[in-house]
Amino acid sequence: MLLCRQFPLRSSPMKLRWRFWVGFAFLTILVGGEIGLRLFGFGHPALLQADPNMGYRYQPNQNLRRFGKRIVYNQYSQRSEPISLEKPPGTLRILMVGDSLLNGGNPTDQSQTITELFENHLREAGFEAEVLNASAGSWGMGNRLGYLQEFGVFQSDAVILQIASHDLTQPTSTSKWIGVDLNYPDRAPLLAWQELFVRYLWPFLSVRPPFNHFLVNPRVSEIPVSVDPNHDLRQNQQLLKATILLLREKKVPVYVLFIPETRDLRVEGEPEAYQKFKAKAMQQKNDFLQLLRSLQVPVIDVYPAWTQLPASEMLRYYRDYVHVNEAGNAAIAKTLFDELCTYKQLVACAR
């Protein structure tokens, strides 16, 4: 017994080889998986930063490939290629300002955003054109105004404000979630495995039994919810009016692009309660349109055309109940070109 305690049996060569190969396999999976995940786009998300004027914006000078999609942010936090502050001679420059619908996010390749597709139409028509994309997810009316106050209009020939139904009552977003919420990172994770688990797998598992009581850092709603819609509606009307007056002071033509959500569109057989909800949303939209008419701001509204389509056709333009997909972006870009150039609403474009 004493001898056994003083001289424990050594691991056999077979067991040592087994441990070595298990460790080697684990390390290979870890390193190989890290490389594969980074090639796919994990580990380097598009980063944001807090900003006192607009709440937050994307960090400048980012060029990423994320889940097979190219994502670029220039020196002015626009989802556009780098530009010169002074507009090149002979260039038609249009600045678009909006939220996640304009931005496109991770699911949309740079070439398939509304602004890039619109720019392609202009170039095909013979213009040397730049269509700039100043946007970020969950930006409200106040965030858009803050961007224009801080950066100006870049000598643009026109500014187009992209507005969707939820913008009418959405509060202005703040920077409190930057670097806190999983959807608003301000620094890259140490490992791609870390982002896969923390940002995607764990939130997916944690809302399902038996994991749901372990959730400690839930994601915030992508679109801030209004506590008092009537108050926020009136406030957003004032913010929109202030934005238009600012642009008028800079002597730049301003347009509004209105993009409906699936809840706005005509669908047969809807419950009566939902029809009442839609009627209230439509009244809010009419109030905004009345304000824009009083300010003599042209509105490019894709709702009239889309609501006449069969349900299966119009839903083909959306990837969820709010965001349009590449097909929707293409339809919107074509509408912009037709309204501004074919029908000559924009003088600079008509030339």
PDB file of C-alpha atoms in Angstrom, residues 60-337:
ATOM      1  CA  PRO A  60     -15.896  56.166 -40.251  1.00  0.00           C
ATOM      2  CA  ASN A  61     -13.647  54.379 -42.734  1.00  0.00           C
ATOM      3  CA  GLN A  62     -14.895  50.789 -42.492  1.00  0.00           C
ATOM      4  CA  ASN A  63     -14.587  48.320 -45.355  1.00  0.00           C
ATOM      5  CA  LEU A  64     -15.968  44.904 -44.410  1.00  0.00           C
ATOM      6  CA  ARG A  65     -17.220  41.692 -45.915  1.00  0.00           C
ATOM      7  CA  ARG A  66     -19.945  40.324 -43.700  1.00  0.00           C
ATOM      8  CA  PHE A  67     -21.787  37.047 -44.415  1.00  0.00           C
ATOM      9  CA  GLY A  68     -20.840  37.339 -48.071  1.00  0.00           C
ATOM     10  CA  LYS A  69     -22.001  40.986 -48.296  1.00  0.00           C
ATOM     11  CA  ARG A  70     -19.714  43.976 -48.797  1.00  0.00           C
ATOM     12  CA  ILE A  71     -20.256  46.826 -46.323  1.00  0.00           C
ATOM     13  CA  VAL A  72     -18.490  50.192 -46.659  1.00  0.00           C
ATOM     14  CA  TYR A  73     -18.674  53.336 -44.506  1.00  0.00           C
ATOM     15  CA  ASN A  74     -16.782  56.387 -45.679  1.00  0.00           C
ATOM     16  CA  GLN A  75     -15.073  59.161 -43.700  1.00  0.00           C
ATOM     17  CA  TYR A  76     -18.446  60.799 -42.945  1.00  0.00           C
ATOM     18  CA  SER A  77     -20.103  57.637 -41.555  1.00  0.00           C
ATOM     19  CA  GLN A  78     -22.146  57.230 -44.744  1.00  0.00           C
ATOM     20  CA  ARG A  79     -22.748  53.814 -46.241  1.00  0.00           C
ATOM     21  CA  SER A  80     -21.066  55.055 -49.385  1.00  0.00           C
ATOM     22  CA  GLU A  81     -17.647  55.012 -50.978  1.00  0.00           C
ATOM     23  CA  PRO A  82     -15.207  57.714 -49.773  1.00  0.00           C
ATOM     24  CA  ILE A  83     -16.001  61.143 -51.210  1.00  0.00           C
ATOM     25  CA  SER A  84     -14.409  64.570 -51.443  1.00  0.00           C
ATOM     26  CA  LEU A  85     -16.030  67.243 -49.305  1.00  0.00           C
ATOM     27  CA  GLU A  86     -16.074  69.530 -52.327  1.00  0.00           C
ATOM     28  CA  LYS A  87     -18.320  68.196 -55.071  1.00  0.00           C
ATOM     29  CA  PRO A  88     -16.359  67.401 -58.267  1.00  0.00           C
ATOM     30  CA  PRO A  89     -17.251  69.651 -61.236  1.00  0.00           C
ATOM     31  CA  GLY A  90     -20.043  68.294 -63.393  1.00  0.00           C
ATOM     32  CA  THR A  91     -21.211  65.809 -60.745  1.00  0.00           C
ATOM     33  CA  LEU A  92     -24.848  65.360 -59.767  1.00  0.00           C
ATOM     34  CA  ARG A  93     -24.705  64.713 -56.009  1.00  0.00           C
ATOM     35  CA  ILE A  94     -27.785  63.642 -54.029  1.00  0.00           C
ATOM     36  CA  LEU A  95     -27.756  63.099 -50.263  1.00  0.00           C
ATOM     37  CA  MET A  96     -30.215  60.600 -48.821  1.00  0.00           C
ATOM     38  CA  VAL A  97     -30.803  60.466 -45.047  1.00  0.00           C
ATOM     39  CA  GLY A  98     -32.699  57.664 -43.333  1.00  0.00           C
ATOM     40  CA  ASP A  99     -32.714  54.644 -41.049  1.00  0.00           C
ATOM     41  CA  SER A 100     -32.187  50.896 -41.434  1.00  0.00           C
ATOM     42  CA  LEU A 101     -34.391  50.721 -44.549  1.00  0.00           C
ATOM     43  CA  LEU A 102     -32.007  53.040 -46.372  1.00  0.00           C
ATOM     44  CA  ASN A 103     -28.923  51.519 -44.780  1.00  0.00           C
ATOM     45  CA  GLY A 104     -29.717  47.923 -45.691  1.00  0.00           C
ATOM     46  CA  GLY A 105     -27.737  46.401 -42.813  1.00  0.00           C
ATOM     47  CA  ASN A 106     -25.839  43.113 -42.941  1.00  0.00           C
ATOM     48  CA  PRO A 107     -28.316  41.323 -45.270  1.00  0.00           C
ATOM     49  CA  THR A 108     -27.732  43.845 -48.082  1.00  0.00           C
ATOM     50  CA  ASP A 109     -24.622  44.059 -50.218  1.00  0.00           C
ATOM     51  CA  GLN A 110     -23.253  47.541 -50.838  1.00  0.00           C
ATOM     52  CA  SER A 111     -24.172  47.300 -54.509  1.00  0.00           C
ATOM     53  CA  GLN A 112     -27.810  46.466 -53.694  1.00  0.00           C
ATOM     54  CA  THR A 113     -28.639  49.393 -51.399  1.00  0.00           C
ATOM     55  CA  ILE A 114     -31.237  51.922 -52.556  1.00  0.00           C
ATOM     56  CA  THR A 115     -28.603  54.612 -53.002  1.00  0.00           C
ATOM     57  CA  GLU A 116     -26.248  52.479 -55.103  1.00  0.00           C
ATOM     58  CA  LEU A 117     -29.081  51.254 -57.333  1.00  0.00           C
ATOM     59  CA  PHE A 118     -30.379  54.804 -57.761  1.00  0.00           C
ATOM     60  CA  GLU A 119     -26.866  55.989 -58.610  1.00  0.00           C
ATOM     61  CA  ASN A 120     -26.627  53.251 -61.258  1.00  0.00           C
ATOM     62  CA  HIS A 121     -29.825  54.518 -62.906  1.00  0.00           C
ATOM     63  CA  LEU A 122     -28.381  58.039 -63.005  1.00  0.00           C
ATOM     64  CA  ARG A 123     -25.098  56.874 -64.486  1.00  0.00           C
ATOM     65  CA  GLU A 124     -26.878  54.795 -67.110  1.00  0.00           C
ATOM     66  CA  ALA A 125     -28.770  57.969 -68.050  1.00  0.00           C
ATOM     67  CA  GLY A 126     -25.464  59.742 -68.674  1.00  0.00           C
ATOM     68  CA  PHE A 127     -24.922  61.583 -65.390  1.00  0.00           C
ATOM     69  CA  GLU A 128     -21.685  61.640 -63.421  1.00  0.00           C
ATOM     70  CA  ALA A 129     -23.549  60.943 -60.201  1.00  0.00           C
ATOM     71  CA  GLU A 130     -22.992  60.366 -56.490  1.00  0.00           C
ATOM     72  CA  VAL A 131     -25.868  59.293 -54.221  1.00  0.00           C
ATOM     73  CA  LEU A 132     -24.764  59.474 -50.592  1.00  0.00           C
ATOM     74  CA  ASN A 133     -26.265  57.269 -47.885  1.00  0.00           C
ATOM     75  CA  ALA A 134     -26.345  58.843 -44.398  1.00  0.00           C
ATOM     76  CA  SER A 135     -28.221  56.315 -42.265  1.00  0.00           C
ATOM     77  CA  ALA A 136     -28.157  54.012 -39.265  1.00  0.00           C
ATOM     78  CA  GLY A 137     -30.523  51.484 -37.776  1.00  0.00           C
ATOM     79  CA  SER A 138     -33.273  52.960 -35.558  1.00  0.00           C
ATOM     80  CA  TRP A 139     -32.496  56.562 -36.465  1.00  0.00           C
ATOM     81  CA  GLY A 140     -35.557  58.723 -35.791  1.00  0.00           C
ATOM     82  CA  MET A 141     -36.399  62.220 -37.000  1.00  0.00           C
ATOM     83  CA  GLY A 142     -34.137  63.828 -34.413  1.00  0.00           C
ATOM     84  CA  ASN A 143     -31.188  61.625 -35.381  1.00  0.00           C
ATOM     85  CA  ARG A 144     -31.528  62.592 -39.042  1.00  0.00           C
ATOM     86  CA  LEU A 145     -31.693  66.283 -38.128  1.00  0.00           C
ATOM     87  CA  GLY A 146     -28.605  65.905 -35.927  1.00  0.00           C
ATOM     88  CA  TYR A 147     -26.594  64.446 -38.813  1.00  0.00           C
ATOM     89  CA  LEU A 148     -27.474  67.347 -41.111  1.00  0.00           C
ATOM     90  CA  GLN A 149     -26.661  69.876 -38.394  1.00  0.00           C
ATOM     91  CA  GLU A 150     -23.244  68.326 -37.807  1.00  0.00           C
ATOM     92  CA  PHE A 151     -22.119  67.481 -41.343  1.00  0.00           C
ATOM     93  CA  GLY A 152     -24.191  69.685 -43.613  1.00  0.00           C
ATOM     94  CA  VAL A 153     -25.341  68.700 -47.105  1.00  0.00           C
ATOM     95  CA  PHE A 154     -21.983  68.144 -48.890  1.00  0.00           C
ATOM     96  CA  GLN A 155     -22.856  70.651 -51.673  1.00  0.00           C
ATOM     97  CA  SER A 156     -25.614  68.275 -52.799  1.00  0.00           C
ATOM     98  CA  ASP A 157     -28.025  69.147 -55.582  1.00  0.00           C
ATOM     99  CA  ALA A 158     -30.867  67.637 -53.536  1.00  0.00           C
ATOM    100  CA  VAL A 159     -31.562  65.970 -50.201  1.00  0.00           C
ATOM    101  CA  ILE A 160     -34.016  63.076 -49.927  1.00  0.00           C
ATOM    102  CA  LEU A 161     -35.377  62.223 -46.471  1.00  0.00           C
ATOM    103  CA  GLN A 162     -36.375  58.562 -46.267  1.00  0.00           C
ATOM    104  CA  ILE A 163     -39.328  58.036 -43.922  1.00  0.00           C
ATOM    105  CA  ALA A 164     -41.278  54.880 -43.082  1.00  0.00           C
ATOM    106  CA  SER A 165     -44.508  54.370 -41.166  1.00  0.00           C
ATOM    107  CA  HIS A 166     -42.828  53.660 -37.819  1.00  0.00           C
ATOM    108  CA  ASP A 167     -40.844  56.927 -38.073  1.00  0.00           C
ATOM    109  CA  LEU A 168     -44.002  58.966 -37.573  1.00  0.00           C
ATOM    110  CA  THR A 169     -44.241  58.080 -33.864  1.00  0.00           C
ATOM    111  CA  GLN A 170     -40.756  56.708 -33.130  1.00  0.00           C
ATOM    112  CA  PRO A 171     -38.798  58.573 -30.429  1.00  0.00           C
ATOM    113  CA  THR A 172     -35.347  59.879 -31.263  1.00  0.00           C
ATOM    114  CA  SER A 173     -32.778  57.167 -30.499  1.00  0.00           C
ATOM    115  CA  THR A 174     -30.018  57.809 -27.963  1.00  0.00           C
ATOM    116  CA  SER A 175     -26.517  56.432 -27.511  1.00  0.00           C
ATOM    117  CA  LYS A 176     -27.265  54.514 -24.302  1.00  0.00           C
ATOM    118  CA  TRP A 177     -27.123  51.126 -26.041  1.00  0.00           C
ATOM    119  CA  ILE A 178     -23.858  51.720 -27.926  1.00  0.00           C
ATOM    120  CA  GLY A 179     -21.364  49.142 -26.720  1.00  0.00           C
ATOM    121  CA  VAL A 180     -24.029  47.622 -24.449  1.00  0.00           C
ATOM    122  CA  ASP A 181     -26.603  45.984 -26.702  1.00  0.00           C
ATOM    123  CA  LEU A 182     -25.449  43.154 -28.931  1.00  0.00           C
ATOM    124  CA  ASN A 183     -26.770  44.911 -32.050  1.00  0.00           C
ATOM    125  CA  TYR A 184     -24.802  48.117 -31.386  1.00  0.00           C
ATOM    126  CA  PRO A 185     -21.126  47.131 -30.976  1.00  0.00           C
ATOM    127  CA  ASP A 186     -18.478  49.817 -30.596  1.00  0.00           C
ATOM    128  CA  ARG A 187     -15.503  47.441 -30.675  1.00  0.00           C
ATOM    129  CA  ALA A 188     -14.703  44.181 -32.398  1.00  0.00           C
ATOM    130  CA  PRO A 189     -14.887  40.978 -30.326  1.00  0.00           C
ATOM    131  CA  LEU A 190     -11.662  39.216 -29.445  1.00  0.00           C
ATOM    132  CA  LEU A 191     -12.704  36.007 -31.218  1.00  0.00           C
ATOM    133  CA  ALA A 192     -15.109  35.150 -34.031  1.00  0.00           C
ATOM    134  CA  TRP A 193     -16.296  32.229 -31.863  1.00  0.00           C
ATOM    135  CA  GLN A 194     -17.153  34.806 -29.192  1.00  0.00           C
ATOM    136  CA  GLU A 195     -19.405  36.785 -31.524  1.00  0.00           C
ATOM    137  CA  LEU A 196     -21.089  33.647 -32.869  1.00  0.00           C
ATOM    138  CA  PHE A 197     -21.981  32.459 -29.383  1.00  0.00           C
ATOM    139  CA  VAL A 198     -22.700  35.750 -27.572  1.00  0.00           C
ATOM    140  CA  ARG A 199     -24.469  37.683 -30.336  1.00  0.00           C
ATOM    141  CA  TYR A 200     -26.291  34.911 -32.173  1.00  0.00           C
ATOM    142  CA  LEU A 201     -26.430  31.487 -30.471  1.00  0.00           C
ATOM    143  CA  TRP A 202     -26.962  32.536 -26.858  1.00  0.00           C
ATOM    144  CA  PRO A 203     -29.814  35.022 -27.515  1.00  0.00           C
ATOM    145  CA  PHE A 204     -31.436  32.352 -29.701  1.00  0.00           C
ATOM    146  CA  LEU A 205     -31.211  29.739 -26.964  1.00  0.00           C
ATOM    147  CA  SER A 206     -31.968  32.012 -24.036  1.00  0.00           C
ATOM    148  CA  VAL A 207     -35.534  32.751 -25.130  1.00  0.00           C
ATOM    149  CA  ARG A 208     -36.295  29.025 -25.141  1.00  0.00           C
ATOM    150  CA  PRO A 209     -36.839  26.740 -22.149  1.00  0.00           C
ATOM    151  CA  PRO A 210     -34.901  25.662 -20.170  1.00  0.00           C
ATOM    152  CA  PHE A 211     -32.387  28.438 -20.946  1.00  0.00           C
ATOM    153  CA  ASN A 212     -34.672  31.483 -20.748  1.00  0.00           C
ATOM    154  CA  HIS A 213     -34.025  32.247 -17.072  1.00  0.00           C
ATOM    155  CA  PHE A 214     -30.288  32.638 -17.793  1.00  0.00           C
ATOM    156  CA  LEU A 215     -30.744  35.634 -20.105  1.00  0.00           C
ATOM    157  CA  VAL A 216     -28.946  38.617 -18.560  1.00  0.00           C
ATOM    158  CA  ASN A 217     -28.340  40.934 -21.545  1.00  0.00           C
ATOM    159  CA  PRO A 218     -31.394  40.913 -23.804  1.00  0.00           C
ATOM    160  CA  ARG A 219     -31.376  42.782 -27.061  1.00  0.00           C
ATOM    161  CA  VAL A 220     -33.326  45.994 -27.207  1.00  0.00           C
ATOM    162  CA  SER A 221     -36.093  46.379 -29.740  1.00  0.00           C
ATOM    163  CA  GLU A 222     -34.563  47.386 -33.067  1.00  0.00           C
ATOM    164  CA  ILE A 223     -37.132  50.179 -33.373  1.00  0.00           C
ATOM    165  CA  PRO A 224     -37.699  52.207 -30.170  1.00  0.00           C
ATOM    166  CA  VAL A 225     -41.305  51.907 -29.037  1.00  0.00           C
ATOM    167  CA  SER A 226     -43.301  55.058 -28.345  1.00  0.00           C
ATOM    168  CA  VAL A 227     -44.846  55.353 -24.882  1.00  0.00           C
ATOM    169  CA  ASP A 228     -47.046  58.273 -25.958  1.00  0.00           C
ATOM    170  CA  PRO A 229     -47.612  58.058 -29.753  1.00  0.00           C
ATOM    171  CA  ASN A 230     -49.605  61.298 -29.940  1.00  0.00           C
ATOM    172  CA  HIS A 231     -46.841  63.256 -28.193  1.00  0.00           C
ATOM    173  CA  ASP A 232     -44.130  61.675 -30.338  1.00  0.00           C
ATOM    174  CA  LEU A 233     -46.176  62.297 -33.475  1.00  0.00           C
ATOM    175  CA  ARG A 234     -46.366  66.024 -32.710  1.00  0.00           C
ATOM    176  CA  GLN A 235     -42.690  66.159 -31.747  1.00  0.00           C
ATOM    177  CA  ASN A 236     -41.628  64.385 -34.932  1.00  0.00           C
ATOM    178  CA  GLN A 237     -43.682  66.802 -36.982  1.00  0.00           C
ATOM    179  CA  GLN A 238     -41.732  69.653 -35.406  1.00  0.00           C
ATOM    180  CA  LEU A 239     -38.418  67.874 -36.002  1.00  0.00           C
ATOM    181  CA  LEU A 240     -39.322  67.251 -39.625  1.00  0.00           C
ATOM    182  CA  LYS A 241     -40.306  70.900 -40.038  1.00  0.00           C
ATOM    183  CA  ALA A 242     -36.991  72.004 -38.470  1.00  0.00           C
ATOM    184  CA  THR A 243     -35.118  69.682 -40.857  1.00  0.00           C
ATOM    185  CA  ILE A 244     -36.852  71.121 -43.909  1.00  0.00           C
ATOM    186  CA  LEU A 245     -36.281  74.708 -42.775  1.00  0.00           C
ATOM    187  CA  LEU A 246     -32.588  73.921 -42.227  1.00  0.00           C
ATOM    188  CA  LEU A 247     -32.311  72.573 -45.774  1.00  0.00           C
ATOM    189  CA  ARG A 248     -34.182  75.565 -47.147  1.00  0.00           C
ATOM    190  CA  GLU A 249     -31.652  77.847 -45.430  1.00  0.00           C
ATOM    191  CA  LYS A 250     -28.921  75.970 -47.275  1.00  0.00           C
ATOM    192  CA  LYS A 251     -30.849  76.507 -50.517  1.00  0.00           C
ATOM    193  CA  VAL A 252     -30.978  72.832 -51.419  1.00  0.00           C
ATOM    194  CA  PRO A 253     -34.136  71.160 -52.808  1.00  0.00           C
ATOM    195  CA  VAL A 254     -35.637  68.639 -50.380  1.00  0.00           C
ATOM    196  CA  TYR A 255     -37.821  65.621 -51.079  1.00  0.00           C
ATOM    197  CA  VAL A 256     -39.407  62.958 -48.893  1.00  0.00           C
ATOM    198  CA  LEU A 257     -39.323  59.282 -49.857  1.00  0.00           C
ATOM    199  CA  PHE A 258     -42.092  57.395 -48.049  1.00  0.00           C
ATOM    200  CA  ILE A 259     -41.713  53.599 -47.759  1.00  0.00           C
ATOM    201  CA  PRO A 260     -44.690  51.651 -46.391  1.00  0.00           C
ATOM    202  CA  GLU A 261     -44.503  48.637 -44.100  1.00  0.00           C
ATOM    203  CA  THR A 262     -46.357  45.401 -44.764  1.00  0.00           C
ATOM    204  CA  ARG A 263     -48.965  46.398 -42.187  1.00  0.00           C
ATOM    205  CA  ASP A 264     -49.869  49.424 -44.356  1.00  0.00           C
ATOM    206  CA  LEU A 265     -50.577  47.457 -47.495  1.00  0.00           C
ATOM    207  CA  ARG A 266     -53.943  46.146 -48.580  1.00  0.00           C
ATOM    208  CA  VAL A 267     -54.473  42.495 -47.618  1.00  0.00           C
ATOM    209  CA  GLU A 268     -57.768  40.681 -48.074  1.00  0.00           C
ATOM    210  CA  GLY A 269     -59.506  39.081 -45.101  1.00  0.00           C
ATOM    211  CA  GLU A 270     -57.851  41.076 -42.311  1.00  0.00           C
ATOM    212  CA  PRO A 271     -59.469  41.061 -38.828  1.00  0.00           C
ATOM    213  CA  GLU A 272     -61.571  44.123 -38.040  1.00  0.00           C
ATOM    214  CA  ALA A 273     -59.338  45.080 -35.078  1.00  0.00           C
ATOM    215  CA  TYR A 274     -56.297  45.154 -37.360  1.00  0.00           C
ATOM    216  CA  GLN A 275     -58.153  47.253 -39.902  1.00  0.00           C
ATOM    217  CA  LYS A 276     -58.827  49.824 -37.170  1.00  0.00           C
ATOM    218  CA  PHE A 277     -55.130  49.822 -36.269  1.00  0.00           C
ATOM    219  CA  LYS A 278     -54.228  50.421 -39.910  1.00  0.00           C
ATOM    220  CA  ALA A 279     -56.794  53.207 -40.143  1.00  0.00           C
ATOM    221  CA  LYS A 280     -55.127  55.005 -37.232  1.00  0.00           C
ATOM    222  CA  ALA A 281     -51.695  54.562 -38.810  1.00  0.00           C
ATOM    223  CA  MET A 282     -53.041  55.927 -42.079  1.00  0.00           C
ATOM    224  CA  GLN A 283     -54.432  58.979 -40.279  1.00  0.00           C
ATOM    225  CA  GLN A 284     -50.977  59.624 -38.791  1.00  0.00           C
ATOM    226  CA  LYS A 285     -49.488  59.403 -42.260  1.00  0.00           C
ATOM    227  CA  ASN A 286     -52.110  61.808 -43.633  1.00  0.00           C
ATOM    228  CA  ASP A 287     -51.215  64.311 -40.898  1.00  0.00           C
ATOM    229  CA  PHE A 288     -47.580  64.151 -41.996  1.00  0.00           C
ATOM    230  CA  LEU A 289     -48.486  64.496 -45.649  1.00  0.00           C
ATOM    231  CA  GLN A 290     -50.583  67.543 -44.807  1.00  0.00           C
ATOM    232  CA  LEU A 291     -47.568  69.102 -43.075  1.00  0.00           C
ATOM    233  CA  LEU A 292     -45.380  68.385 -46.103  1.00  0.00           C
ATOM    234  CA  ARG A 293     -47.956  69.890 -48.445  1.00  0.00           C
ATOM    235  CA  SER A 294     -48.095  73.027 -46.325  1.00  0.00           C
ATOM    236  CA  LEU A 295     -44.313  73.262 -46.591  1.00  0.00           C
ATOM    237  CA  GLN A 296     -44.450  72.528 -50.332  1.00  0.00           C
ATOM    238  CA  VAL A 297     -42.183  69.479 -50.046  1.00  0.00           C
ATOM    239  CA  PRO A 298     -42.594  66.921 -52.854  1.00  0.00           C
ATOM    240  CA  VAL A 299     -43.306  63.394 -51.608  1.00  0.00           C
ATOM    241  CA  ILE A 300     -42.256  60.279 -53.494  1.00  0.00           C
ATOM    242  CA  ASP A 301     -44.620  57.665 -52.040  1.00  0.00           C
ATOM    243  CA  VAL A 302     -44.350  54.060 -53.230  1.00  0.00           C
ATOM    244  CA  TYR A 303     -47.489  53.104 -51.280  1.00  0.00           C
ATOM    245  CA  PRO A 304     -50.073  53.856 -54.033  1.00  0.00           C
ATOM    246  CA  ALA A 305     -48.348  51.558 -56.523  1.00  0.00           C
ATOM    247  CA  TRP A 306     -47.476  48.766 -54.111  1.00  0.00           C
ATOM    248  CA  THR A 307     -50.894  48.564 -52.502  1.00  0.00           C
ATOM    249  CA  GLN A 308     -52.408  47.737 -55.904  1.00  0.00           C
ATOM    250  CA  LEU A 309     -50.208  44.665 -56.308  1.00  0.00           C
ATOM    251  CA  PRO A 310     -51.367  41.173 -55.370  1.00  0.00           C
ATOM    252  CA  ALA A 311     -50.356  40.254 -51.808  1.00  0.00           C
ATOM    253  CA  SER A 312     -47.839  37.667 -53.006  1.00  0.00           C
ATOM    254  CA  GLU A 313     -46.195  40.233 -55.290  1.00  0.00           C
ATOM    255  CA  MET A 314     -45.870  43.065 -52.778  1.00  0.00           C
ATOM    256  CA  LEU A 315     -44.610  40.764 -50.015  1.00  0.00           C
ATOM    257  CA  ARG A 316     -41.837  39.756 -52.396  1.00  0.00           C
ATOM    258  CA  TYR A 317     -40.307  43.190 -51.684  1.00  0.00           C
ATOM    259  CA  TYR A 318     -39.869  42.585 -47.919  1.00  0.00           C
ATOM    260  CA  ARG A 319     -37.570  40.494 -45.768  1.00  0.00           C
ATOM    261  CA  ASP A 320     -39.664  41.176 -42.655  1.00  0.00           C
ATOM    262  CA  TYR A 321     -42.643  43.361 -41.759  1.00  0.00           C
ATOM    263  CA  VAL A 322     -40.552  46.583 -41.953  1.00  0.00           C
ATOM    264  CA  HIS A 323     -37.411  46.084 -44.054  1.00  0.00           C
ATOM    265  CA  VAL A 324     -37.384  45.745 -47.807  1.00  0.00           C
ATOM    266  CA  ASN A 325     -35.036  43.314 -49.540  1.00  0.00           C
ATOM    267  CA  GLU A 326     -32.981  43.671 -52.708  1.00  0.00           C
ATOM    268  CA  ALA A 327     -36.069  43.429 -54.929  1.00  0.00           C
ATOM    269  CA  GLY A 328     -37.758  46.164 -52.896  1.00  0.00           C
ATOM    270  CA  ASN A 329     -34.634  48.322 -53.058  1.00  0.00           C
ATOM    271  CA  ALA A 330     -34.565  47.961 -56.835  1.00  0.00           C
ATOM    272  CA  ALA A 331     -38.241  48.963 -57.134  1.00  0.00           C
ATOM    273  CA  ILE A 332     -37.688  52.017 -54.904  1.00  0.00           C
ATOM    274  CA  ALA A 333     -34.566  53.100 -56.807  1.00  0.00           C
ATOM    275  CA  LYS A 334     -36.475  52.866 -60.106  1.00  0.00           C
ATOM    276  CA  THR A 335     -39.324  54.945 -58.640  1.00  0.00           C
ATOM    277  CA  LEU A 336     -36.858  57.607 -57.461  1.00  0.00           C
ATOM    278  CA  PHE A 337     -35.283  57.842 -60.896  1.00  0.00           C
TER     279      PHE A 337
END
